[in-house]
Amino acid sequence: MRAMISDKPGAPESLELRDVPSKPVGKGEVRVAVHAAGVNFPDTLIIADKYQFKPPRPFSPGHEVGGVVTEVGEGVIDYAVGDRVIGMIGHGGYAEEAVIPTANLLPMPANMSFEEGAAFTMTYGTSYYALKQRGNLMPGETLLVLGAAGGVGLTAVELGALMGAKVIAAVGSDEKMEICRKYGATMFVNYSKEKLRDKVKDLTDGKGADVIYDAVGGDAFDEAIRCINWLGRLLVIGFASGRIPSLPANLALLKSCDVRGVFYGAWRTREPEAARQNFTEMFEWVRHNKLKPHISMTFPLEKAADAMNALLSRKATGKVVIKVR
Amino acid sequence: MRAIVCDAWGPPESLTLKELPPPPLGAGEVRIRIRAAGVNFPDVLMIYGKYQRKPPFPFVPGLEMAGEVVEVASGVTHLKTGDRVFGMCGVGGFATEIVMRADMVWKMPDAMSWIEGAAFPVVYLTSYYALNNRARLKPGETLLVLGAAGGVGLTACEIGAAMGADVIAVASTADKRALAAQHGARRQIDYGPARLRDSVNELTLGKGADVIYDPVGGDAFDECLRCIAWGGRLLVVGFASGRIPSAPANLLLLKGAELRGIRTAGWREQFPHEADVAMQGVLALYTAGKLKPYVSTILPLEKAPEALGILDGRQATGKVVLNVDA
C-alpha cells in the first residue's frame, strides 16, 4: 500500500510517498481501506518530534480517517466487511490502509461523506467535550470563540449555537466572519481592526463572555481573560499562536472565574464511554443535517505536505482533508 | 459610638480610636450593637490601600462582626430587637455600633458565643463556598490546604474533613501542623525542607491532589500546579505570601485541570440567595458539632492595631477577634 512516511523529524516536506507492506490484522482489529484522512495541527507536531507522543519511525502521521472495513480480525463482532467507519488513531492515517482496534472505530452516519467522516472526530470531539463537559455551557449564555474560522474554532461556533448559546466569533478578517455567520455566530469581533476586550464588553452590556473557547493562546488569551464575565469559564484548548500564555492568579480571583484546561485525547482514553456518548449525540445532529463539517480544501495523498502547510499558514478555514481514494 | 478610624493609607499603628456620631438608620436596615468583631487579612490590605476595595476616608475597617439588633427600620419583618446576628459588613466592624441592610445579616445559632460568631462568617463562608459551591469537593477526594493553620486555612481543613475528603495540611511549624491535625487534616506536610510537589506526589502515590485550597500564592502556588491531579481544581483564595503568581496555561491543559477564583463578598452581593443557602449549610455543620471555630487571640477594640499587626506579620493561627463588649 502507499503511505506518506516520516523517516526523520522535520517539516511537512520531510514526508515521502512510499510503498509499504500491509500490516496483519490482529485480534479485535479491522483493516480499513482509507478513503479520506483529516489533517490536524498535531500531525505537524508529531512529524517534527514536538508532540507529547512520539511513535517509532518510520511512521505515517494522521489522527483520523474515513473508510470502509475490508477485513475483520478474530473476535470482532460489531463490525463487518463493507461497513463505513471513522477511525480515531494516533498516527497512520495518511495511507491507503489502516489497521485499527474496534475501540477506536465509530460507525459513520449514512448521510456523511468519507471526507466529512475524516474531518469529524478530532475537532468536533474536542469542541463538544470542551463546551459540554468542561465548560458546562448553558442555553442563553454568551460563548466567545477565538480563532473562530479555524478547524476547531468553527466546530465550537456550530456546536455552541446548537447548544443554545449566543456566539461571538473572533476572527482576523471580514471574509472569515461570513463563514462563522453561516455556522451560527450572531456577533463578531474582527481583531485585525478592533480591540477584543472592548468589543466583547460592548457586545455583552459590559459583562463579558460567560464561556471563552481559546485554541489560539498568546495575546488573544491575555485579552480574553479581561473580558470574561463573573463566574466565566475560559477553556484552554491549544496554542495555535505559538505562544503559551500565563494567567495572573489575581485576575481569576477578581472575576471569580475559572481557567480550565481541555485535553481531549487524555479524557477520551480515561472515559471512553462518555466520549462515545458524545459522538452518539453529535451523530444524531448529523443525521438531522444540523452539523455539517466545513472542508475548505482537499489534497491527494502525495500532496500531504501542501495540505499540512495550508493548515500551518492559516489559509484554511475549517478543515483540510487528504482524499486518498 | 466608639470606632477605629482609618484617615490615610498606612500601617496598623496609624489607626486611631475615635468617638463618632451613630450612623442614621435607612429603610430596610437594622442597627446592631456590636459585641465582637473578627479580624481578617483583607482588613490589613485595606488599611494599606492594597485591597481591591478602597473606601473613601475616613472609614472604619472591619469585615465582619457579631452583635444584637437594637433598632429595626419599618418594613423589616424577619428581624426584631434583641436578635443575635452576625454578618459580613465589608467595612465598619471595628466599632461599637453598625447599621446594615437587614437582608445582609444572618441569625446566630443559640449555642454560639459572640466571639465565635465574630470569627465565623468570612472564613467559614469562604471555605464552604470554595469547597462546596466552586470545587464541588467529593467524598474520598484529596484536599490539599495551604496555610492550613491560618484563619481561612483551618476552616478549609474542618469543612473538607466534614465533607468526607482526605485532607492534607501544609504548614511551616510543628505547632501549626498539630493544630491542623486537630481540625481535620489526616496528614500534614512541613512547608520548607522538601519541594512541596515531591511531598504531595509521594503522599498521593503520584496522583496529585484533587482540590487545592490556596490562600497563600507565591512559590507555593507554582509548586501546586505541579502536583495537581487529573481534573484537579486549584482554588485561588488569596495571596498572603505577598506575591501574585501566574499559571502557565499549558500546565492546566496537560492535567485537564482548572484554576478557580474565589471572591466570597462579590458572590454574596450577586447571588444573595445562593450565599444564604450556603450559610445555612455551613451552620448545619456547626450545629452538628463538626466545626470548632478556633480563636487564638482576643483583644479589646482599642487594641485593633495590635490585632491587625498579628495578621500583618503572618503569625496568626486561627482567628484573631476584637472583644467589643469589654
mmCIF file with all atom_site columns, N, CA, C and O in Angstrom, chain A residues 134 230-231 237 239 244-250 252-254 256-263 266 270, chain B residues 134 230 237 244-250 252-254 256-263 266-267 270-271:
data_model
loop_
_atom_site.group_PDB
_atom_site.id
_atom_site.type_symbol
_atom_site.label_atom_id
_atom_site.label_alt_id
_atom_site.label_comp_id
_atom_site.label_asym_id
_atom_site.label_entity_id
_atom_site.label_seq_id
_atom_site.pdbx_PDB_ins_code
_atom_site.Cartn_x
_atom_site.Cartn_y
_atom_site.Cartn_z
_atom_site.occupancy
_atom_site.B_iso_or_equiv
_atom_site.pdbx_formal_charge
_atom_site.auth_seq_id
_atom_site.auth_comp_id
_atom_site.auth_asym_id
_atom_site.auth_atom_id
_atom_site.pdbx_PDB_model_num
ATOM 1   N N  . ARG A 1 134 ? -16.432 20.318 29.999 1.00 0.00 ? 134 ARG A N  1
ATOM 2   C CA . ARG A 1 134 ? -15.508 21.230 30.675 1.00 0.00 ? 134 ARG A CA 1
ATOM 3   C C  . ARG A 1 134 ? -16.088 22.613 30.877 1.00 0.00 ? 134 ARG A C  1
ATOM 4   O O  . ARG A 1 134 ? -15.782 23.272 31.856 1.00 0.00 ? 134 ARG A O  1
ATOM 5   N N  . TRP A 1 230 ? -18.292 37.461 35.327 1.00 0.00 ? 230 TRP A N  1
ATOM 6   C CA . TRP A 1 230 ? -18.254 36.880 36.668 1.00 0.00 ? 230 TRP A CA 1
ATOM 7   C C  . TRP A 1 230 ? -18.660 35.400 36.559 1.00 0.00 ? 230 TRP A C  1
ATOM 8   O O  . TRP A 1 230 ? -19.630 35.063 35.872 1.00 0.00 ? 230 TRP A O  1
ATOM 9   N N  . LEU A 1 231 ? -17.882 34.504 37.200 1.00 0.00 ? 231 LEU A N  1
ATOM 10  C CA . LEU A 1 231 ? -18.090 33.055 37.125 1.00 0.00 ? 231 LEU A CA 1
ATOM 11  C C  . LEU A 1 231 ? -17.962 32.496 35.701 1.00 0.00 ? 231 LEU A C  1
ATOM 12  O O  . LEU A 1 231 ? -18.513 31.448 35.378 1.00 0.00 ? 231 LEU A O  1
ATOM 13  N N  . ILE A 1 237 ? -7.694  25.320 24.987 1.00 0.00 ? 237 ILE A N  1
ATOM 14  C CA . ILE A 1 237 ? -7.731  24.207 24.038 1.00 0.00 ? 237 ILE A CA 1
ATOM 15  C C  . ILE A 1 237 ? -6.350  23.977 23.425 1.00 0.00 ? 237 ILE A C  1
ATOM 16  O O  . ILE A 1 237 ? -5.946  22.855 23.166 1.00 0.00 ? 237 ILE A O  1
ATOM 17  N N  . PHE A 1 239 ? -2.596  26.290 21.545 1.00 0.00 ? 239 PHE A N  1
ATOM 18  C CA . PHE A 1 239 ? -1.793  27.495 21.414 1.00 0.00 ? 239 PHE A CA 1
ATOM 19  C C  . PHE A 1 239 ? -1.359  27.700 19.970 1.00 0.00 ? 239 PHE A C  1
ATOM 20  O O  . PHE A 1 239 ? -0.165  27.749 19.662 1.00 0.00 ? 239 PHE A O  1
ATOM 21  N N  . ILE A 1 244 ? 2.603   30.226 24.578 1.00 0.00 ? 244 ILE A N  1
ATOM 22  C CA . ILE A 1 244 ? 1.820   29.721 25.704 1.00 0.00 ? 244 ILE A CA 1
ATOM 23  C C  . ILE A 1 244 ? 1.638   30.865 26.688 1.00 0.00 ? 244 ILE A C  1
ATOM 24  O O  . ILE A 1 244 ? 2.620   31.379 27.222 1.00 0.00 ? 244 ILE A O  1
ATOM 25  N N  . PRO A 1 245 ? 0.407   31.278 26.949 1.00 0.00 ? 245 PRO A N  1
ATOM 26  C CA . PRO A 1 245 ? 0.207   32.404 27.853 1.00 0.00 ? 245 PRO A CA 1
ATOM 27  C C  . PRO A 1 245 ? 0.215   31.968 29.318 1.00 0.00 ? 245 PRO A C  1
ATOM 28  O O  . PRO A 1 245 ? 0.110   30.770 29.621 1.00 0.00 ? 245 PRO A O  1
ATOM 29  N N  . SER A 1 246 ? 0.336   32.958 30.216 1.00 0.00 ? 246 SER A N  1
ATOM 30  C CA . SER A 1 246 ? 0.251   32.703 31.649 1.00 0.00 ? 246 SER A CA 1
ATOM 31  C C  . SER A 1 246 ? -0.869  33.556 32.221 1.00 0.00 ? 246 SER A C  1
ATOM 32  O O  . SER A 1 246 ? -1.063  34.687 31.791 1.00 0.00 ? 246 SER A O  1
ATOM 33  N N  . LEU A 1 247 ? -1.557  32.999 33.203 1.00 0.00 ? 247 LEU A N  1
ATOM 34  C CA . LEU A 1 247 ? -2.665  33.735 33.808 1.00 0.00 ? 247 LEU A CA 1
ATOM 35  C C  . LEU A 1 247 ? -2.253  34.276 35.179 1.00 0.00 ? 247 LEU A C  1
ATOM 36  O O  . LEU A 1 247 ? -1.979  33.491 36.082 1.00 0.00 ? 247 LEU A O  1
ATOM 37  N N  . PRO A 1 248 ? -2.211  35.607 35.357 1.00 0.00 ? 248 PRO A N  1
ATOM 38  C CA . PRO A 1 248 ? -2.001  36.140 36.708 1.00 0.00 ? 248 PRO A CA 1
ATOM 39  C C  . PRO A 1 248 ? -3.192  35.734 37.585 1.00 0.00 ? 248 PRO A C  1
ATOM 40  O O  . PRO A 1 248 ? -4.348  35.981 37.230 1.00 0.00 ? 248 PRO A O  1
ATOM 41  N N  . ALA A 1 249 ? -2.889  35.087 38.722 1.00 0.00 ? 249 ALA A N  1
ATOM 42  C CA . ALA A 1 249 ? -3.954  34.464 39.513 1.00 0.00 ? 249 ALA A CA 1
ATOM 43  C C  . ALA A 1 249 ? -4.954  35.482 40.061 1.00 0.00 ? 249 ALA A C  1
ATOM 44  O O  . ALA A 1 249 ? -6.104  35.144 40.315 1.00 0.00 ? 249 ALA A O  1
ATOM 45  N N  . ASN A 1 250 ? -4.528  36.737 40.243 1.00 0.00 ? 250 ASN A N  1
ATOM 46  C CA . ASN A 1 250 ? -5.474  37.723 40.786 1.00 0.00 ? 250 ASN A CA 1
ATOM 47  C C  . ASN A 1 250 ? -6.603  38.038 39.807 1.00 0.00 ? 250 ASN A C  1
ATOM 48  O O  . ASN A 1 250 ? -7.701  38.392 40.222 1.00 0.00 ? 250 ASN A O  1
ATOM 49  N N  . ALA A 1 252 ? -8.137  35.817 37.981 1.00 0.00 ? 252 ALA A N  1
ATOM 50  C CA . ALA A 1 252 ? -9.126  34.774 38.239 1.00 0.00 ? 252 ALA A CA 1
ATOM 51  C C  . ALA A 1 252 ? -9.909  35.092 39.508 1.00 0.00 ? 252 ALA A C  1
ATOM 52  O O  . ALA A 1 252 ? -11.126 34.913 39.576 1.00 0.00 ? 252 ALA A O  1
ATOM 53  N N  . LEU A 1 253 ? -9.210  35.595 40.514 1.00 0.00 ? 253 LEU A N  1
ATOM 54  C CA . LEU A 1 253 ? -9.859  35.898 41.786 1.00 0.00 ? 253 LEU A CA 1
ATOM 55  C C  . LEU A 1 253 ? -10.862 37.044 41.635 1.00 0.00 ? 253 LEU A C  1
ATOM 56  O O  . LEU A 1 253 ? -12.007 36.955 42.079 1.00 0.00 ? 253 LEU A O  1
ATOM 57  N N  . LEU A 1 254 ? -10.444 38.127 40.966 1.00 0.00 ? 254 LEU A N  1
ATOM 58  C CA . LEU A 1 254 ? -11.304 39.314 40.868 1.00 0.00 ? 254 LEU A CA 1
ATOM 59  C C  . LEU A 1 254 ? -12.603 39.013 40.133 1.00 0.00 ? 254 LEU A C  1
ATOM 60  O O  . LEU A 1 254 ? -13.649 39.543 40.477 1.00 0.00 ? 254 LEU A O  1
ATOM 61  N N  . SER A 1 256 ? -13.837 35.979 39.906 1.00 0.00 ? 256 SER A N  1
ATOM 62  C CA . SER A 1 256 ? -14.330 34.677 40.362 1.00 0.00 ? 256 SER A CA 1
ATOM 63  C C  . SER A 1 256 ? -14.549 33.768 39.166 1.00 0.00 ? 256 SER A C  1
ATOM 64  O O  . SER A 1 256 ? -15.573 33.101 39.046 1.00 0.00 ? 256 SER A O  1
ATOM 65  N N  . CYS A 1 257 ? -13.597 33.770 38.259 1.00 0.00 ? 257 CYS A N  1
ATOM 66  C CA . CYS A 1 257 ? -13.776 32.975 37.049 1.00 0.00 ? 257 CYS A CA 1
ATOM 67  C C  . CYS A 1 257 ? -12.867 31.746 37.090 1.00 0.00 ? 257 CYS A C  1
ATOM 68  O O  . CYS A 1 257 ? -12.059 31.594 37.994 1.00 0.00 ? 257 CYS A O  1
ATOM 69  N N  . ASP A 1 258 ? -13.065 30.884 36.113 1.00 0.00 ? 258 ASP A N  1
ATOM 70  C CA . ASP A 1 258 ? -12.259 29.670 36.020 1.00 0.00 ? 258 ASP A CA 1
ATOM 71  C C  . ASP A 1 258 ? -11.441 29.687 34.738 1.00 0.00 ? 258 ASP A C  1
ATOM 72  O O  . ASP A 1 258 ? -11.922 30.147 33.710 1.00 0.00 ? 258 ASP A O  1
ATOM 73  N N  . VAL A 1 259 ? -10.238 29.137 34.820 1.00 0.00 ? 259 VAL A N  1
ATOM 74  C CA . VAL A 1 259 ? -9.483  28.824 33.612 1.00 0.00 ? 259 VAL A CA 1
ATOM 75  C C  . VAL A 1 259 ? -9.329  27.316 33.609 1.00 0.00 ? 259 VAL A C  1
ATOM 76  O O  . VAL A 1 259 ? -8.773  26.745 34.555 1.00 0.00 ? 259 VAL A O  1
ATOM 77  N N  . ARG A 1 260 ? -9.898  26.663 32.600 1.00 0.00 ? 260 ARG A N  1
ATOM 78  C CA . ARG A 1 260 ? -9.981  25.202 32.616 1.00 0.00 ? 260 ARG A CA 1
ATOM 79  C C  . ARG A 1 260 ? -9.228  24.603 31.435 1.00 0.00 ? 260 ARG A C  1
ATOM 80  O O  . ARG A 1 260 ? -9.502  24.939 30.283 1.00 0.00 ? 260 ARG A O  1
ATOM 81  N N  . GLY A 1 261 ? -8.307  23.721 31.734 1.00 0.00 ? 261 GLY A N  1
ATOM 82  C CA . GLY A 1 261 ? -7.561  23.033 30.695 1.00 0.00 ? 261 GLY A CA 1
ATOM 83  C C  . GLY A 1 261 ? -8.422  21.965 30.034 1.00 0.00 ? 261 GLY A C  1
ATOM 84  O O  . GLY A 1 261 ? -9.196  21.281 30.695 1.00 0.00 ? 261 GLY A O  1
ATOM 85  N N  . VAL A 1 262 ? -8.290  21.841 28.704 1.00 0.00 ? 262 VAL A N  1
ATOM 86  C CA . VAL A 1 262 ? -9.068  20.863 27.939 1.00 0.00 ? 262 VAL A CA 1
ATOM 87  C C  . VAL A 1 262 ? -8.095  19.962 27.185 1.00 0.00 ? 262 VAL A C  1
ATOM 88  O O  . VAL A 1 262 ? -7.440  20.402 26.241 1.00 0.00 ? 262 VAL A O  1
ATOM 89  N N  . PHE A 1 263 ? -7.957  18.717 27.615 1.00 0.00 ? 263 PHE A N  1
ATOM 90  C CA . PHE A 1 263 ? -7.054  17.765 26.963 1.00 0.00 ? 263 PHE A CA 1
ATOM 91  C C  . PHE A 1 263 ? -7.922  16.597 26.502 1.00 0.00 ? 263 PHE A C  1
ATOM 92  O O  . PHE A 1 263 ? -8.133  15.632 27.231 1.00 0.00 ? 263 PHE A O  1
ATOM 93  N N  . ALA A 1 266 ? -6.537  12.766 26.227 1.00 0.00 ? 266 ALA A N  1
ATOM 94  C CA . ALA A 1 266 ? -6.353  12.091 27.520 1.00 0.00 ? 266 ALA A CA 1
ATOM 95  C C  . ALA A 1 266 ? -7.697  11.721 28.133 1.00 0.00 ? 266 ALA A C  1
ATOM 96  O O  . ALA A 1 266 ? -7.862  10.648 28.717 1.00 0.00 ? 266 ALA A O  1
ATOM 97  N N  . ARG A 1 270 ? -9.336  8.063  29.191 1.00 0.00 ? 270 ARG A N  1
ATOM 98  C CA . ARG A 1 270 ? -9.791  7.796  30.553 1.00 0.00 ? 270 ARG A CA 1
ATOM 99  C C  . ARG A 1 270 ? -11.270 7.466  30.621 1.00 0.00 ? 270 ARG A C  1
ATOM 100 O O  . ARG A 1 270 ? -11.704 6.680  31.466 1.00 0.00 ? 270 ARG A O  1
ATOM 101 N N  . ARG B 2 134 ? -17.861 25.965 44.578 1.00 0.00 ? 134 ARG B N  1
ATOM 102 C CA . ARG B 2 134 ? -16.935 26.175 43.473 1.00 0.00 ? 134 ARG B CA 1
ATOM 103 C C  . ARG B 2 134 ? -16.178 24.911 43.095 1.00 0.00 ? 134 ARG B C  1
ATOM 104 O O  . ARG B 2 134 ? -16.023 24.612 41.925 1.00 0.00 ? 134 ARG B O  1
ATOM 105 N N  . TRP B 2 230 ? -5.178  14.841 37.714 1.00 0.00 ? 230 TRP B N  1
ATOM 106 C CA . TRP B 2 230 ? -6.008  14.974 36.507 1.00 0.00 ? 230 TRP B CA 1
ATOM 107 C C  . TRP B 2 230 ? -7.402  15.451 36.936 1.00 0.00 ? 230 TRP B C  1
ATOM 108 O O  . TRP B 2 230 ? -7.974  14.916 37.882 1.00 0.00 ? 230 TRP B O  1
ATOM 109 N N  . VAL B 2 237 ? -7.636  31.665 46.574 1.00 0.00 ? 237 VAL B N  1
ATOM 110 C CA . VAL B 2 237 ? -8.365  32.318 47.667 1.00 0.00 ? 237 VAL B CA 1
ATOM 111 C C  . VAL B 2 237 ? -7.702  33.640 48.043 1.00 0.00 ? 237 VAL B C  1
ATOM 112 O O  . VAL B 2 237 ? -8.365  34.590 48.451 1.00 0.00 ? 237 VAL B O  1
ATOM 113 N N  . ILE B 2 244 ? 1.739   37.699 43.829 1.00 0.00 ? 244 ILE B N  1
ATOM 114 C CA . ILE B 2 244 ? 0.666   37.166 42.993 1.00 0.00 ? 244 ILE B CA 1
ATOM 115 C C  . ILE B 2 244 ? 1.299   36.288 41.924 1.00 0.00 ? 244 ILE B C  1
ATOM 116 O O  . ILE B 2 244 ? 2.088   36.766 41.110 1.00 0.00 ? 244 ILE B O  1
ATOM 117 N N  . PRO B 2 245 ? 0.993   34.994 41.918 1.00 0.00 ? 245 PRO B N  1
ATOM 118 C CA . PRO B 2 245 ? 1.636   34.093 40.958 1.00 0.00 ? 245 PRO B CA 1
ATOM 119 C C  . PRO B 2 245 ? 0.891   34.060 39.624 1.00 0.00 ? 245 PRO B C  1
ATOM 120 O O  . PRO B 2 245 ? -0.213  34.593 39.517 1.00 0.00 ? 245 PRO B O  1
ATOM 121 N N  . SER B 2 246 ? 1.502   33.423 38.643 1.00 0.00 ? 246 SER B N  1
ATOM 122 C CA . SER B 2 246 ? 0.875   33.230 37.338 1.00 0.00 ? 246 SER B CA 1
ATOM 123 C C  . SER B 2 246 ? 0.858   31.751 36.993 1.00 0.00 ? 246 SER B C  1
ATOM 124 O O  . SER B 2 246 ? 1.778   31.017 37.354 1.00 0.00 ? 246 SER B O  1
ATOM 125 N N  . ALA B 2 247 ? -0.183  31.341 36.274 1.00 0.00 ? 247 ALA B N  1
ATOM 126 C CA . ALA B 2 247 ? -0.316  29.937 35.880 1.00 0.00 ? 247 ALA B CA 1
ATOM 127 C C  . ALA B 2 247 ? -0.068  29.792 34.393 1.00 0.00 ? 247 ALA B C  1
ATOM 128 O O  . ALA B 2 247 ? -0.843  30.313 33.596 1.00 0.00 ? 247 ALA B O  1
ATOM 129 N N  . PRO B 2 248 ? 1.005   29.087 33.982 1.00 0.00 ? 248 PRO B N  1
ATOM 130 C CA . PRO B 2 248 ? 1.192   28.793 32.554 1.00 0.00 ? 248 PRO B CA 1
ATOM 131 C C  . PRO B 2 248 ? 0.033   27.904 32.068 1.00 0.00 ? 248 PRO B C  1
ATOM 132 O O  . PRO B 2 248 ? -0.246  26.871 32.669 1.00 0.00 ? 248 PRO B O  1
ATOM 133 N N  . ALA B 2 249 ? -0.617  28.349 30.990 1.00 0.00 ? 249 ALA B N  1
ATOM 134 C CA . ALA B 2 249 ? -1.853  27.682 30.569 1.00 0.00 ? 249 ALA B CA 1
ATOM 135 C C  . ALA B 2 249 ? -1.631  26.232 30.143 1.00 0.00 ? 249 ALA B C  1
ATOM 136 O O  . ALA B 2 249 ? -2.536  25.404 30.245 1.00 0.00 ? 249 ALA B O  1
ATOM 137 N N  . ASN B 2 250 ? -0.420  25.894 29.670 1.00 0.00 ? 250 ASN B N  1
ATOM 138 C CA . ASN B 2 250 ? -0.193  24.516 29.216 1.00 0.00 ? 250 ASN B CA 1
ATOM 139 C C  . ASN B 2 250 ? -0.204  23.521 30.382 1.00 0.00 ? 250 ASN B C  1
ATOM 140 O O  . ASN B 2 250 ? -0.575  22.360 30.198 1.00 0.00 ? 250 ASN B O  1
ATOM 141 N N  . LEU B 2 252 ? -2.222  23.622 32.910 1.00 0.00 ? 252 LEU B N  1
ATOM 142 C CA . LEU B 2 252 ? -3.637  23.328 33.134 1.00 0.00 ? 252 LEU B CA 1
ATOM 143 C C  . LEU B 2 252 ? -4.150  22.388 32.052 1.00 0.00 ? 252 LEU B C  1
ATOM 144 O O  . LEU B 2 252 ? -4.917  21.464 32.316 1.00 0.00 ? 252 LEU B O  1
ATOM 145 N N  . LEU B 2 253 ? -3.718  22.625 30.823 1.00 0.00 ? 253 LEU B N  1
ATOM 146 C CA . LEU B 2 253 ? -4.184  21.802 29.702 1.00 0.00 ? 253 LEU B CA 1
ATOM 147 C C  . LEU B 2 253 ? -3.773  20.340 29.895 1.00 0.00 ? 253 LEU B C  1
ATOM 148 O O  . LEU B 2 253 ? -4.599  19.431 29.806 1.00 0.00 ? 253 LEU B O  1
ATOM 149 N N  . LEU B 2 254 ? -2.499  20.114 30.200 1.00 0.00 ? 254 LEU B N  1
ATOM 150 C CA . LEU B 2 254 ? -1.994  18.736 30.271 1.00 0.00 ? 254 LEU B CA 1
ATOM 151 C C  . LEU B 2 254 ? -2.643  17.944 31.397 1.00 0.00 ? 254 LEU B C  1
ATOM 152 O O  . LEU B 2 254 ? -2.781  16.727 31.307 1.00 0.00 ? 254 LEU B O  1
ATOM 153 N N  . GLY B 2 256 ? -5.744  18.560 32.441 1.00 0.00 ? 256 GLY B N  1
ATOM 154 C CA . GLY B 2 256 ? -7.204  18.726 32.391 1.00 0.00 ? 256 GLY B CA 1
ATOM 155 C C  . GLY B 2 256 ? -7.683  19.391 33.670 1.00 0.00 ? 256 GLY B C  1
ATOM 156 O O  . GLY B 2 256 ? -8.753  19.094 34.183 1.00 0.00 ? 256 GLY B O  1
ATOM 157 N N  . ALA B 2 257 ? -6.836  20.283 34.182 1.00 0.00 ? 257 ALA B N  1
ATOM 158 C CA . ALA B 2 257 ? -7.089  20.877 35.497 1.00 0.00 ? 257 ALA B CA 1
ATOM 159 C C  . ALA B 2 257 ? -7.607  22.298 35.347 1.00 0.00 ? 257 ALA B C  1
ATOM 160 O O  . ALA B 2 257 ? -7.638  22.836 34.245 1.00 0.00 ? 257 ALA B O  1
ATOM 161 N N  . GLU B 2 258 ? -8.025  22.871 36.446 1.00 0.00 ? 258 GLU B N  1
ATOM 162 C CA . GLU B 2 258 ? -8.539  24.222 36.352 1.00 0.00 ? 258 GLU B CA 1
ATOM 163 C C  . GLU B 2 258 ? -8.204  25.076 37.564 1.00 0.00 ? 258 GLU B C  1
ATOM 164 O O  . GLU B 2 258 ? -7.963  24.571 38.652 1.00 0.00 ? 258 GLU B O  1
ATOM 165 N N  . LEU B 2 259 ? -8.187  26.367 37.269 1.00 0.00 ? 259 LEU B N  1
ATOM 166 C CA . LEU B 2 259 ? -7.959  27.384 38.285 1.00 0.00 ? 259 LEU B CA 1
ATOM 167 C C  . LEU B 2 259 ? -9.310  28.027 38.538 1.00 0.00 ? 259 LEU B C  1
ATOM 168 O O  . LEU B 2 259 ? -9.987  28.407 37.593 1.00 0.00 ? 259 LEU B O  1
ATOM 169 N N  . ARG B 2 260 ? -9.690  28.139 39.795 1.00 0.00 ? 260 ARG B N  1
ATOM 170 C CA . ARG B 2 260 ? -10.979 28.781 40.076 1.00 0.00 ? 260 ARG B CA 1
ATOM 171 C C  . ARG B 2 260 ? -10.779 29.908 41.081 1.00 0.00 ? 260 ARG B C  1
ATOM 172 O O  . ARG B 2 260 ? -10.298 29.684 42.186 1.00 0.00 ? 260 ARG B O  1
ATOM 173 N N  . GLY B 2 261 ? -11.156 31.115 40.677 1.00 0.00 ? 261 GLY B N  1
ATOM 174 C CA . GLY B 2 261 ? -11.023 32.271 41.566 1.00 0.00 ? 261 GLY B CA 1
ATOM 175 C C  . GLY B 2 261 ? -12.159 32.309 42.578 1.00 0.00 ? 261 GLY B C  1
ATOM 176 O O  . GLY B 2 261 ? -13.300 32.025 42.236 1.00 0.00 ? 261 GLY B O  1
ATOM 177 N N  . ILE B 2 262 ? -11.815 32.643 43.820 1.00 0.00 ? 262 ILE B N  1
ATOM 178 C CA . ILE B 2 262 ? -12.805 32.667 44.903 1.00 0.00 ? 262 ILE B CA 1
ATOM 179 C C  . ILE B 2 262 ? -12.913 34.087 45.444 1.00 0.00 ? 262 ILE B C  1
ATOM 180 O O  . ILE B 2 262 ? -11.940 34.619 45.981 1.00 0.00 ? 262 ILE B O  1
ATOM 181 N N  . ARG B 2 263 ? -14.070 34.692 45.297 1.00 0.00 ? 263 ARG B N  1
ATOM 182 C CA . ARG B 2 263 ? -14.268 36.025 45.869 1.00 0.00 ? 263 ARG B CA 1
ATOM 183 C C  . ARG B 2 263 ? -15.633 36.053 46.538 1.00 0.00 ? 263 ARG B C  1
ATOM 184 O O  . ARG B 2 263 ? -16.653 36.319 45.924 1.00 0.00 ? 263 ARG B O  1
ATOM 185 N N  . GLY B 2 266 ? -18.100 39.345 46.741 1.00 0.00 ? 266 GLY B N  1
ATOM 186 C CA . GLY B 2 266 ? -18.720 39.660 45.457 1.00 0.00 ? 266 GLY B CA 1
ATOM 187 C C  . GLY B 2 266 ? -19.805 38.660 45.101 1.00 0.00 ? 266 GLY B C  1
ATOM 188 O O  . GLY B 2 266 ? -20.869 39.020 44.586 1.00 0.00 ? 266 GLY B O  1
ATOM 189 N N  . TRP B 2 267 ? -19.544 37.408 45.398 1.00 0.00 ? 267 TRP B N  1
ATOM 190 C CA . TRP B 2 267 ? -20.540 36.340 45.158 1.00 0.00 ? 267 TRP B CA 1
ATOM 191 C C  . TRP B 2 267 ? -21.791 36.598 45.986 1.00 0.00 ? 267 TRP B C  1
ATOM 192 O O  . TRP B 2 267 ? -22.918 36.513 45.501 1.00 0.00 ? 267 TRP B O  1
ATOM 193 N N  . GLN B 2 270 ? -23.856 39.325 44.429 1.00 0.00 ? 270 GLN B N  1
ATOM 194 C CA . GLN B 2 270 ? -24.527 38.998 43.174 1.00 0.00 ? 270 GLN B CA 1
ATOM 195 C C  . GLN B 2 270 ? -25.521 37.854 43.292 1.00 0.00 ? 270 GLN B C  1
ATOM 196 O O  . GLN B 2 270 ? -26.475 37.787 42.535 1.00 0.00 ? 270 GLN B O  1
ATOM 197 N N  . PHE B 2 271 ? -25.240 36.944 44.182 1.00 0.00 ? 271 PHE B N  1
ATOM 198 C CA . PHE B 2 271 ? -26.106 35.768 44.333 1.00 0.00 ? 271 PHE B CA 1
ATOM 199 C C  . PHE B 2 271 ? -26.481 35.592 45.807 1.00 0.00 ? 271 PHE B C  1
ATOM 200 O O  . PHE B 2 271 ? -26.100 34.601 46.435 1.00 0.00 ? 271 PHE B O  1
#
